[in-house]
Tab-separated table of C-alpha atoms and ligand atoms in Angstrom:
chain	number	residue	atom	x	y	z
A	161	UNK	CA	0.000	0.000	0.000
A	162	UNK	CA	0.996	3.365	-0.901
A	163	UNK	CA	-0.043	6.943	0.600
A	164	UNK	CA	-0.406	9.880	-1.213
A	165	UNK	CA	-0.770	13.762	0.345
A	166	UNK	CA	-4.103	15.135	0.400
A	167	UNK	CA	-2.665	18.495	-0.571
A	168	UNK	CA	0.033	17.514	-2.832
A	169	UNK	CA	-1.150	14.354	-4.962
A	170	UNK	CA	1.841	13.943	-6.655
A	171	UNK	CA	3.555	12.814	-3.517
A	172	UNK	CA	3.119	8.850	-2.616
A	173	UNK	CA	5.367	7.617	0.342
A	174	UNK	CA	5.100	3.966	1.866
A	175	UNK	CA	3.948	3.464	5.321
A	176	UNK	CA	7.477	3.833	6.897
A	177	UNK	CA	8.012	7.299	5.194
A	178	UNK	CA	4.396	8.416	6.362
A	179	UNK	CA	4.952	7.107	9.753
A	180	UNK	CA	8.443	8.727	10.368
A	181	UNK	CA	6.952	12.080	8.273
A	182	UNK	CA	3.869	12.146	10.127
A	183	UNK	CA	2.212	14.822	7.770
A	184	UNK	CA	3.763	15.738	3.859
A	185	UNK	CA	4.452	18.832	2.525
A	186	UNK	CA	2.348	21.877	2.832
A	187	UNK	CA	1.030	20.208	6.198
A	188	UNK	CA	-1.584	17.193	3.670
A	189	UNK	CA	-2.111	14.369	5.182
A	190	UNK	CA	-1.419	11.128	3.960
A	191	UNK	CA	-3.818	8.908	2.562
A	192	UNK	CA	-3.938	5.213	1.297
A	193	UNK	CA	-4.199	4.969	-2.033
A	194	UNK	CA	-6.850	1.873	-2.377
A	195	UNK	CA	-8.783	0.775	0.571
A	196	UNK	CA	-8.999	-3.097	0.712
A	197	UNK	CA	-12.196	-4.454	0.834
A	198	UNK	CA	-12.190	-7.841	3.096
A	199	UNK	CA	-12.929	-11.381	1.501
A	200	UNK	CA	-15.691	-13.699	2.301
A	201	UNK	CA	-12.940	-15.991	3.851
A	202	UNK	CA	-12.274	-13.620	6.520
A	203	UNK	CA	-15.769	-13.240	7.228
A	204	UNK	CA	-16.371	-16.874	7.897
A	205	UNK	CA	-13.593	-16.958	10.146
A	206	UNK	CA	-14.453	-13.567	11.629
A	207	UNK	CA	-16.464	-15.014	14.751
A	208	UNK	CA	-13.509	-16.795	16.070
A	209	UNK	CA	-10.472	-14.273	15.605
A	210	UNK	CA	-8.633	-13.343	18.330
A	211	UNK	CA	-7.873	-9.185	18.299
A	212	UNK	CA	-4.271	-9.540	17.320
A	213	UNK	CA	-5.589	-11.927	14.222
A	214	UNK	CA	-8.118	-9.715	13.056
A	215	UNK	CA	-5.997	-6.579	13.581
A	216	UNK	CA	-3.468	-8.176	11.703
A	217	UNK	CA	-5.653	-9.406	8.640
A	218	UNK	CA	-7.493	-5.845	8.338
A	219	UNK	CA	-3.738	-3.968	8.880
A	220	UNK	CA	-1.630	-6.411	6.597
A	221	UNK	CA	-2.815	-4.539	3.396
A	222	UNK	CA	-2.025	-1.068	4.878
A	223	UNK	CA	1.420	-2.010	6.291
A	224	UNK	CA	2.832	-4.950	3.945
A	225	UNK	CA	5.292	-2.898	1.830
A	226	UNK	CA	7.076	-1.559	5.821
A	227	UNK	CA	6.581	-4.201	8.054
A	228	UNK	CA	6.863	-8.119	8.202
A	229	UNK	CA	4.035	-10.591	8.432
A	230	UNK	CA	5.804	-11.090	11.603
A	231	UNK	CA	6.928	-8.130	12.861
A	232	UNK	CA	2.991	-6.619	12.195
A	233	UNK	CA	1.813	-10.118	14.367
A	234	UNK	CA	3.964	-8.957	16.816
A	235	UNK	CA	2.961	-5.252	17.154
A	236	UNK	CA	-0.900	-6.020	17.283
A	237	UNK	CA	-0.554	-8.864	19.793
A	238	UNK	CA	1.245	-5.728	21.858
A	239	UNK	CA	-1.332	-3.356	20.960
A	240	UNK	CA	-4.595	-5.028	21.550
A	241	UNK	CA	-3.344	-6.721	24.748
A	242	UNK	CA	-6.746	-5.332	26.482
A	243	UNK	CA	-9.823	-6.138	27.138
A	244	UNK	CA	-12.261	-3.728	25.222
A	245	UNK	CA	-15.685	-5.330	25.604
A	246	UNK	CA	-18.920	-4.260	24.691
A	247	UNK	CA	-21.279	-3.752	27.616
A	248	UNK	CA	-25.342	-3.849	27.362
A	249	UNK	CA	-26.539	-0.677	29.035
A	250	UNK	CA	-30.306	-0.734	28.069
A	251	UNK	CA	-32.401	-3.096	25.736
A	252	UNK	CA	-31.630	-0.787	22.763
A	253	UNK	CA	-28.128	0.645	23.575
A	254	UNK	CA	-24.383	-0.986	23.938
A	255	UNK	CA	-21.173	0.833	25.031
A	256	UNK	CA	-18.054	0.029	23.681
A	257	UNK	CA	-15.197	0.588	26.364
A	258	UNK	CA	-12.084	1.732	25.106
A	259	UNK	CA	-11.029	2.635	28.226
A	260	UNK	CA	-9.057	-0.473	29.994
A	261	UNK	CA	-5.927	0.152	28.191
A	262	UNK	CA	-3.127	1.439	30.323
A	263	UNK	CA	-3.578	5.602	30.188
A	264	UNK	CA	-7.948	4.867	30.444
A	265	UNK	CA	-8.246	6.449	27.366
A	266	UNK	CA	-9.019	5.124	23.543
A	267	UNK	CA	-5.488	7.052	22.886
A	268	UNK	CA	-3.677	4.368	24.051
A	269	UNK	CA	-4.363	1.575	20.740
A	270	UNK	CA	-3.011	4.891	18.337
A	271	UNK	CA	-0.150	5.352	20.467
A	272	UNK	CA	0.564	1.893	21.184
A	273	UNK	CA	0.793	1.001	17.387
A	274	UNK	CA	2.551	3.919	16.368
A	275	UNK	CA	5.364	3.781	18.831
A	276	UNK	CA	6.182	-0.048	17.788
A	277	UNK	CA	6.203	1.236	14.552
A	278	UNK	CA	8.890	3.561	14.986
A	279	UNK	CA	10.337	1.838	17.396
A	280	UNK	CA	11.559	-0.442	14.657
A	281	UNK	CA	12.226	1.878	11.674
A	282	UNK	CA	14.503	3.544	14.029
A	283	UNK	CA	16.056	0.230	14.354
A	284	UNK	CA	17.660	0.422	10.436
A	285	UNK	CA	18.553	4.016	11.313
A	286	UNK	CA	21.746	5.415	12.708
A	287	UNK	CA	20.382	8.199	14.738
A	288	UNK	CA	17.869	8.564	17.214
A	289	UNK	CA	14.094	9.631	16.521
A	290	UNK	CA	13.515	12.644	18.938
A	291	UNK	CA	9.367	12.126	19.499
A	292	UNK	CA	8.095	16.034	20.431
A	293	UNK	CA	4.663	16.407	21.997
A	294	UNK	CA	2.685	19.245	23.343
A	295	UNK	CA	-0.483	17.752	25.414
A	296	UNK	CA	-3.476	19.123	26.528
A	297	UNK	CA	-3.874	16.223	28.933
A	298	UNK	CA	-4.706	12.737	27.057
A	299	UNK	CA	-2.679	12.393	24.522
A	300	UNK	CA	0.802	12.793	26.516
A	301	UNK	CA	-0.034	10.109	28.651
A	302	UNK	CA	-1.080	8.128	25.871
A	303	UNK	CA	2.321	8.464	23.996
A	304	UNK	CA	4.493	8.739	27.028
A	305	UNK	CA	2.949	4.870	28.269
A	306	UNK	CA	3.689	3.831	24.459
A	307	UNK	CA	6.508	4.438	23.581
A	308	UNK	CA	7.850	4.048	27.314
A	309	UNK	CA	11.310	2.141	27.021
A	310	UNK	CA	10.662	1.911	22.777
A	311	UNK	CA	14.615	1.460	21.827
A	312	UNK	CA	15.759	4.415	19.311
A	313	UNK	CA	12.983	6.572	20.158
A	314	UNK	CA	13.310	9.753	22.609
A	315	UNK	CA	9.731	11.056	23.585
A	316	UNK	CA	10.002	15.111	24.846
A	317	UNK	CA	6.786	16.055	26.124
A	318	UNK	CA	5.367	19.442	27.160
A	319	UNK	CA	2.640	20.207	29.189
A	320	UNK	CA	1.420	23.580	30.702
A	321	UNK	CA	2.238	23.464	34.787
A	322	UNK	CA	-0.792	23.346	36.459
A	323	UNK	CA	-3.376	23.231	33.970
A	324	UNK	CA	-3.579	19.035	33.602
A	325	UNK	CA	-5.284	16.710	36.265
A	326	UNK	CA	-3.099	15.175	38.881
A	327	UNK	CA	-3.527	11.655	37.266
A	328	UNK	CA	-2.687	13.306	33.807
A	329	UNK	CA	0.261	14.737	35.272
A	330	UNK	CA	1.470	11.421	37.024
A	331	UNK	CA	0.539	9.815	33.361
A	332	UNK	CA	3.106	12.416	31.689
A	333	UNK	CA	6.329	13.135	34.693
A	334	UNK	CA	6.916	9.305	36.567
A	335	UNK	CA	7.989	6.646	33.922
A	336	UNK	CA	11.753	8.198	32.973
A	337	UNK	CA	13.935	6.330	31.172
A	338	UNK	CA	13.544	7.693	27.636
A	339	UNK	CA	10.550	9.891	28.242
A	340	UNK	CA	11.084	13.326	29.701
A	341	UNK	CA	8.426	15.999	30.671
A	342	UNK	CA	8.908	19.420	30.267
A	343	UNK	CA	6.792	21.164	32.332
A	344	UNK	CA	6.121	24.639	30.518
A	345	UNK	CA	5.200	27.828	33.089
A	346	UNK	CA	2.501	29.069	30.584
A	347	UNK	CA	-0.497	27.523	28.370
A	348	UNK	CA	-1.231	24.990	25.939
A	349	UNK	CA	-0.734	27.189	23.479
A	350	UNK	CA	2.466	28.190	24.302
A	351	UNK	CA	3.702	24.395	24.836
A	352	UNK	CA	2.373	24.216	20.922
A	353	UNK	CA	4.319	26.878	20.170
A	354	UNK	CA	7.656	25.623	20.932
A	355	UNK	CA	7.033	22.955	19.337
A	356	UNK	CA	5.945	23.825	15.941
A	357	UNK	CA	9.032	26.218	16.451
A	358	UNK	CA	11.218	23.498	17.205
A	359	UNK	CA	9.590	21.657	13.850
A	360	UNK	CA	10.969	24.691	11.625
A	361	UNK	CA	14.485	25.444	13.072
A	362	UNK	CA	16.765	23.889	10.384
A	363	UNK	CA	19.709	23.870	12.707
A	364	UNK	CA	17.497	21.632	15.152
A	365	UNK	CA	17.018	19.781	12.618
A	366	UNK	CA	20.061	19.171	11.714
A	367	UNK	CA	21.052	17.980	14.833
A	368	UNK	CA	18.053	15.701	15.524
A	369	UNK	CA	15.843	13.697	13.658
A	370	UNK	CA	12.124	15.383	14.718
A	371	UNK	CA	8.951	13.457	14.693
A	372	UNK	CA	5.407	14.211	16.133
A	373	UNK	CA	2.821	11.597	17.244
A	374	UNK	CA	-0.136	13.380	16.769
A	375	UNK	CA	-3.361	12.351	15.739
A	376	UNK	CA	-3.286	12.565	12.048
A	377	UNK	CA	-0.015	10.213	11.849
A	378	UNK	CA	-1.229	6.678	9.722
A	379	UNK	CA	0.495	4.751	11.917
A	380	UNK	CA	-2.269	6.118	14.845
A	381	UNK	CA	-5.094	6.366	12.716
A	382	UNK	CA	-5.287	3.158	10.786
A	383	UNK	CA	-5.328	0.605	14.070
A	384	UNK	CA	-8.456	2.426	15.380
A	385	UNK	CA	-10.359	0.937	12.868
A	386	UNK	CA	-10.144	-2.202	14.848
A	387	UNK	CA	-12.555	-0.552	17.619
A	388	UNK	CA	-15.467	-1.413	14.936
A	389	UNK	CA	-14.309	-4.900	14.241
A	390	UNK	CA	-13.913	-5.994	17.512
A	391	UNK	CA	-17.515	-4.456	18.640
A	392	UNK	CA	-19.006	-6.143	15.676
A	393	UNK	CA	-17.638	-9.777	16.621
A	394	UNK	CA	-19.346	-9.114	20.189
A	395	UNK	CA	-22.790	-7.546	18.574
A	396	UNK	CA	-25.286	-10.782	18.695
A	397	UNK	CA	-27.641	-9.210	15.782
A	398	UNK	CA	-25.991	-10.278	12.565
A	399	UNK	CA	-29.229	-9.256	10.641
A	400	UNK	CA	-29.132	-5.788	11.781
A	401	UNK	CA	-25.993	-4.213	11.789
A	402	UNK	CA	-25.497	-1.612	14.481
A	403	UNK	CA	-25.537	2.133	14.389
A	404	UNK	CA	-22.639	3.714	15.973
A	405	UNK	CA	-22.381	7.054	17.763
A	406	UNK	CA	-19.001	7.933	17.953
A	407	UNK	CA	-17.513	11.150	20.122
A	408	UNK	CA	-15.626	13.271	18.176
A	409	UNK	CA	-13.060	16.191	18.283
A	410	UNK	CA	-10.227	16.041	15.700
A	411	UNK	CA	-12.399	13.137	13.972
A	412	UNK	CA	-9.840	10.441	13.531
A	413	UNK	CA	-11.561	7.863	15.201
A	414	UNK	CA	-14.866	8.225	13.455
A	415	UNK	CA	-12.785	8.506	10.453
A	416	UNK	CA	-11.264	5.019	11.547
A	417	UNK	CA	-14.848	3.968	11.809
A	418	UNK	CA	-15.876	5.026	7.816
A	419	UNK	CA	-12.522	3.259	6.658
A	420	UNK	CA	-14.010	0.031	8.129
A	421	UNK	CA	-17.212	0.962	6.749
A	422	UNK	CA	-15.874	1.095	3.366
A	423	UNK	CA	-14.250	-2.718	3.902
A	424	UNK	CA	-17.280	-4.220	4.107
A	425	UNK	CA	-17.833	-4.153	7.945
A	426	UNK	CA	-21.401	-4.159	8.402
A	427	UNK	CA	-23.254	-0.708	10.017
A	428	UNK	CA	-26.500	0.670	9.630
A	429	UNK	CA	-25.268	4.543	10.205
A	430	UNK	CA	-23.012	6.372	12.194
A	431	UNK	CA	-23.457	9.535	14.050
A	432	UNK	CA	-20.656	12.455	14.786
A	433	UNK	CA	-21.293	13.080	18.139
A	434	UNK	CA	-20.042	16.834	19.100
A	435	UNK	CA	-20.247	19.361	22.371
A	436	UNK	CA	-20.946	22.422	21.289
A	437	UNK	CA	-17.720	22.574	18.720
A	438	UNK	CA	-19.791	21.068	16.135
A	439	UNK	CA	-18.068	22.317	12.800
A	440	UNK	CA	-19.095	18.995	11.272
A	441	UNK	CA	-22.594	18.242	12.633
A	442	UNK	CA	-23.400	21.721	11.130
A	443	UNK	CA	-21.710	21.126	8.027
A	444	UNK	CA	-23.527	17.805	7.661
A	445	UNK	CA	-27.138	19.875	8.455
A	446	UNK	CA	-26.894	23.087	6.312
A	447	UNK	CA	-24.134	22.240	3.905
A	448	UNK	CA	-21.619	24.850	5.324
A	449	UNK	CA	-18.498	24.453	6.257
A	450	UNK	CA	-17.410	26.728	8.867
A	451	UNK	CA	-14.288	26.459	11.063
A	452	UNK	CA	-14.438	28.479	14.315
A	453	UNK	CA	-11.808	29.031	17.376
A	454	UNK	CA	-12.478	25.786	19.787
A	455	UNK	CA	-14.398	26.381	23.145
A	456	UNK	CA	-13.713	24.800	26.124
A	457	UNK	CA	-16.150	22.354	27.950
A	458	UNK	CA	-16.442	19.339	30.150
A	459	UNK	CA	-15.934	16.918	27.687
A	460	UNK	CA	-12.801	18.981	26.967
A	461	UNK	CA	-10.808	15.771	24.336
A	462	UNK	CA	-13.479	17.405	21.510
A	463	UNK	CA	-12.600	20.991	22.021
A	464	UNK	CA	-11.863	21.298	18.829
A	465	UNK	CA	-12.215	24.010	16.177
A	466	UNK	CA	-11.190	22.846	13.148
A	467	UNK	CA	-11.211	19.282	12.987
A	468	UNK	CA	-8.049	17.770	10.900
A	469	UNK	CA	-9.392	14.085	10.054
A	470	UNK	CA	-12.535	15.603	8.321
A	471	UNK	CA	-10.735	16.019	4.675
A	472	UNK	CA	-9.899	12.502	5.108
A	473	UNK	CA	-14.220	11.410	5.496
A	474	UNK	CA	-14.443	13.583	2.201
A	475	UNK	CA	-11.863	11.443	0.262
A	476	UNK	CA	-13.629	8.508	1.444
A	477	UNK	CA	-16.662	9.385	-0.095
A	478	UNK	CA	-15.348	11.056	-3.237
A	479	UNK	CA	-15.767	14.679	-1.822
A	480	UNK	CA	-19.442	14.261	-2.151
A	481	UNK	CA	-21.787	15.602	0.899
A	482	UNK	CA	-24.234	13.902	-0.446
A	483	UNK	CA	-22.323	10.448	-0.287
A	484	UNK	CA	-21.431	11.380	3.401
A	485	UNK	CA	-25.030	11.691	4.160
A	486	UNK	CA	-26.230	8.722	3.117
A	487	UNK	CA	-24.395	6.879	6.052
A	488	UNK	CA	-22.990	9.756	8.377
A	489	UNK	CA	-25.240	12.432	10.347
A	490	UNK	CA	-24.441	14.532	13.030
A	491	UNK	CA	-25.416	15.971	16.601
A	492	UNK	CA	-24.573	18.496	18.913
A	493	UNK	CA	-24.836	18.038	22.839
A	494	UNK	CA	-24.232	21.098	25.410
A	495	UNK	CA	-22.704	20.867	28.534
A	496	UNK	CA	-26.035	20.997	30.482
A	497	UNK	CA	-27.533	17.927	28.212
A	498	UNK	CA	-24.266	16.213	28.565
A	499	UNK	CA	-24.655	16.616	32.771
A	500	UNK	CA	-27.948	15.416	32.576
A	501	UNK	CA	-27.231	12.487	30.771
A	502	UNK	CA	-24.667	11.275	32.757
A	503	UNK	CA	-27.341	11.349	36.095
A	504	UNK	CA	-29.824	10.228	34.304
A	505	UNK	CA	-28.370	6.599	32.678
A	506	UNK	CA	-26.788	6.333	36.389
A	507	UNK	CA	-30.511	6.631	37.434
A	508	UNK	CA	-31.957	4.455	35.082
A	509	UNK	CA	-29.100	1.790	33.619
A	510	UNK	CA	-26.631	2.150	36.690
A	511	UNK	CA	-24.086	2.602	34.064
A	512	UNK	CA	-21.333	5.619	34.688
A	513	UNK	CA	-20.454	7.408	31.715
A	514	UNK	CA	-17.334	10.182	31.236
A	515	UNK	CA	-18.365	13.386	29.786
A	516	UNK	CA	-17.495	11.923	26.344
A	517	UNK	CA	-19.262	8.746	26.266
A	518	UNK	CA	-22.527	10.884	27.548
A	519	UNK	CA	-22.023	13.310	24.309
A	520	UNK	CA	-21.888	9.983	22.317
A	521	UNK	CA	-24.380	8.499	24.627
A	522	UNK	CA	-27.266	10.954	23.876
A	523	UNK	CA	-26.868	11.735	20.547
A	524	UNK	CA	-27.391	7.791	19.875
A	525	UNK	CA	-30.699	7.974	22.296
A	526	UNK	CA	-32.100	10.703	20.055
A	527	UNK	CA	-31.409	8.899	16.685
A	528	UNK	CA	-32.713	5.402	18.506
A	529	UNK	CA	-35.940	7.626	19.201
A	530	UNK	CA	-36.457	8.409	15.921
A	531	UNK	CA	-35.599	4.735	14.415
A	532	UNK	CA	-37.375	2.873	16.700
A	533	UNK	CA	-36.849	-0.429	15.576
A	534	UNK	CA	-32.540	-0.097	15.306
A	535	UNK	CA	-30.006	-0.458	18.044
A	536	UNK	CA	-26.926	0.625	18.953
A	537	UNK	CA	-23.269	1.285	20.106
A	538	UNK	CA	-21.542	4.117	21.785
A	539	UNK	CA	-17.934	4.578	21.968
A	540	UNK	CA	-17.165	5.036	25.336
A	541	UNK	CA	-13.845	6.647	24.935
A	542	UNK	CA	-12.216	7.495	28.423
A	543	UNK	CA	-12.942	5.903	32.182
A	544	UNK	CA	-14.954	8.358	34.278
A	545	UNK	CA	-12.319	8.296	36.586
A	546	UNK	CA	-10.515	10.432	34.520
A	547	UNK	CA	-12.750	13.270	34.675
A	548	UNK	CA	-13.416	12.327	38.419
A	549	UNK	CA	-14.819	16.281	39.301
A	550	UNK	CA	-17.180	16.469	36.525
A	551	UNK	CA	-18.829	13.221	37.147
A	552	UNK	CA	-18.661	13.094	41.530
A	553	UNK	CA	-20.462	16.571	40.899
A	554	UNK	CA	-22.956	14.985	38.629
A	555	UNK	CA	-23.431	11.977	40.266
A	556	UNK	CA	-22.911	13.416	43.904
A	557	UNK	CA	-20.953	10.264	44.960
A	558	UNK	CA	-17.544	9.335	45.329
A	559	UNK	CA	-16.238	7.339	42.033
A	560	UNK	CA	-14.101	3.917	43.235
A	561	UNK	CA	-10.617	4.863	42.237
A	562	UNK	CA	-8.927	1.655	40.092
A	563	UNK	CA	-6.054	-0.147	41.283
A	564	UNK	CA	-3.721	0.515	38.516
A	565	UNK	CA	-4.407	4.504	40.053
A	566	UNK	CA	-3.235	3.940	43.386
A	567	UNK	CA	0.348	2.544	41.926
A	568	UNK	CA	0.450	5.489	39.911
A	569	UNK	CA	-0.251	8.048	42.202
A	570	UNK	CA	2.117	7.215	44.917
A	571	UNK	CA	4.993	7.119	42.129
A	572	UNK	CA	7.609	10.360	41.801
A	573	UNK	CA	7.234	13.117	39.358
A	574	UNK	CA	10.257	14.053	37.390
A	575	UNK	CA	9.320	17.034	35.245
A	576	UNK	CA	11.770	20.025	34.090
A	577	UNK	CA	10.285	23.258	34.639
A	578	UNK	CA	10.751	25.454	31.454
A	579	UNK	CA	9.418	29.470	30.540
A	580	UNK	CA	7.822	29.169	27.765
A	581	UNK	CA	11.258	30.460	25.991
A	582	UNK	CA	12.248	28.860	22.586
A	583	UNK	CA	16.139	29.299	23.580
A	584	UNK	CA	15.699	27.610	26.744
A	585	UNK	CA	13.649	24.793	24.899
A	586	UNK	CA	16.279	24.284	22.057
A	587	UNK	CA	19.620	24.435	24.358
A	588	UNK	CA	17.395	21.617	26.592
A	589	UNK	CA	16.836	19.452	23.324
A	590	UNK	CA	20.299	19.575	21.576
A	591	UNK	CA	22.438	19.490	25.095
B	258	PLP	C1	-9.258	12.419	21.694
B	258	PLP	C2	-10.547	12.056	22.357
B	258	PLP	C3	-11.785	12.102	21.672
B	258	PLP	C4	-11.915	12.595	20.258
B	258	PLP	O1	-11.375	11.717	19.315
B	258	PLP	P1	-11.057	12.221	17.832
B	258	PLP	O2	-10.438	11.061	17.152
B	258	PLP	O3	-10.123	13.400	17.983
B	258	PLP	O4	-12.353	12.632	17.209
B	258	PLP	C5	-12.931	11.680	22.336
B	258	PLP	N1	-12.881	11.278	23.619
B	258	PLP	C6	-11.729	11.226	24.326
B	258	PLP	C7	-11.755	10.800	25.745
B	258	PLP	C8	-10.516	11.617	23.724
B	258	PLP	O5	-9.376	11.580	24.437
């Protein structure tokens, strides 16, 4: 499989290349140039594949011209080592839990992948890959726990000093050995900054090989696909496929979801499930595409304004809205609704949702209302726990803090305080 840039046709990279690049030139992303469509064979043997099997017989296509049969075995074994089951909530409605990886966030498959990935093209390379992050919260963690003792690979991650949870912060400062946290006295923003400084200082460059692991990298987009796979294997109704509310901020995972979609996996329609930064759920309404500055909320993962993965949907579909609709529609869900959804299916189901499951949550009760004789899926994509305030407050209870927590909140923050100062920053990276 070959990838070509979105904004540049002309160039078409293997999966190494667009996994080392992360984006191609004049920032397109990269994107495959066929999408396989899976035999009958693999659907008869569908019911009994483990994860790693399926992952690796929907990946092989994507990754065959970069990676061994073996080495790609190896890598989803690794990456799907976790349970993510799909849990009845009501008679019409399922939740998909992509929270029991190690970071309680869906992040972790993308990361997880990705960082085994590199992990072994650095192997045929001389020098080290320098990994630069700026978080907001999830995604360090994410990366930090995936490519945590990944030979080859340096991870540098900044995040602003005091403005992430405590168990986000833990996440980011306490593994060490080739992950380091730069703790930045200033904003988000300003983390961002330095780094998309960093990313265009030729002398840097020169001295370090620079890679990002955000979310439009292949190598973190293409495994989430699996999500829909593995929550089809568990969905008993083979007659009627499932609709699927998915939450959705830079819109790689729903993305993921269409990808799938367009393989031949089985679902009746999906919904983009928004807070009230709902570019694409008014796009998909009045036919107008309107990027606006991000606002923040409580399910703060989807505060975003202009949502990168969205170009890719478009290719999927031939750049037709009108294709889009006929399997994608969207919905927006305030803060308030959000809140009250989260008491409410604790009232009714005894089920605890985070902030972003709820978005995901009610927008698939609304559709369900309307299409009374369809059920569903949510993606549930982080553990309450991690947005512990927001949900005690809802709830007005105490959440049961897992295990895995405890370990990680008695364990010692190493961090490097840093103004947010693009001399400091560089003299930090190169000495
Ligand atoms: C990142 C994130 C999302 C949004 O996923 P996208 O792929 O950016 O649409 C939703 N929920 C949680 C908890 C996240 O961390």
């Amino acid at each position: 499989m070959q990838y070509y840039n979105l904004n540049e046709p002309n160039e078409i990279v293997d999966f190494k290349t667009a996994a080392i690049k992360g984006q191609g030139t004049n920032k397109g992303l990269f994107f495959p140039t066929s999408i396989p469509v899976l035999s009958s064979d693999f659907w008869k043997r569908f019911p009994l594949l483990s994860k790693a099997e399926m992952a690796f017989e929907v990946l092989r296509p994507y990754v065959s011209s970069s990676l061994s049969e073996q080495q790609l075995y190896n890598i989803a074994e690794d990456t799907f080592n976790f349970d993510i089951p799909l849990v009845k909530v009501n008679d019409q409605i399922q939740s998909l839990e992509l929270f029991h990886g190690p970071t309680l966030a869906f992040k972790d498959v993308g990361a997880r992948f990705m960082s085994r990935c590199l992990g072994l093209f650095a192997q045929t390379r001389s020098e080290k890959l320098t990994v630069l992050v700026a978080t907001s919260g999830d995604t360090g963690g994410a990366v930090a726990n995936g490519f945590y003792d990944v030979d080859g690979v340096e991870v540098v991650i900044l995040y602003p000093s005091n403005k992430v949870s405590e168990v986000q912060e833990k996440q980011l400062t306490t593994l060490g050995k080739n992950i380091r946290a730069i703790e930045v006295n200033g904003s988000f923003d300003d983390c961002q900054a330095l780094v998309k400084q960093a990313f265009n200082d030729d002398e840097l460059q020169r001295n370090l090989f620079l890679t990002s692991a955000n979310s439009i990298n292949v190598a973190r987009w293409l495994p989430q696909q699996m999500y829909y796979f593995f929550a089809y294997q568990q969905w008993a109704d083979s007659l009627n496929p499932p609709v699927i509310a998915v939450p959705s901020g830079n819109f790689g995972n729903i993305c993921a979801g269409l990808l799938a979609y367009q393989s031949g996996l089985p679902v009746n329609h999906f919904i983009a499930a928004c807070n009230v930064n709902d570019v694409v759920p008014r796009y998909l309404n009045t036919g107008d595409y309107q990027p606006k500055p991000a606002q923040p909320t409580i399910s703060n993962a989807m505060d975003v304004g202009v949502p990168s993965n969205f170009i890719r949907i478009e290719e999927l579909f031939g750049k037709s809205l009108d294709n889009i609709k006929t399997i994608l529609s969207g919905a927006t869900v305030t803060d308030d609704v959000t809140l009250q959804t989260i008491q409410q299916v604790y009232q009714k189901n005894q089920y605890i949702l985070d902030p972003h499951g709820a978005v995901a949550y009610r927008a698939l009760e609304d559709y369900l209302q309307a299409h009374p004789n369809q059920k569903g899926i949510f993606l549930e994509t982080a553990h309450p726990i991690k947005f512990i305030d927001t949900v005690e407050e809802a709830l007005n209870m105490k959440l049961i803090i897992p295990e895995s927590l405890n370990d990680l909140m008695k364990a010692q923050k190493q961090s490097t305080l840093m103004e947010p100062n693009y001399d400091d920053f560089k003299s930090y990276l190169i000495g």
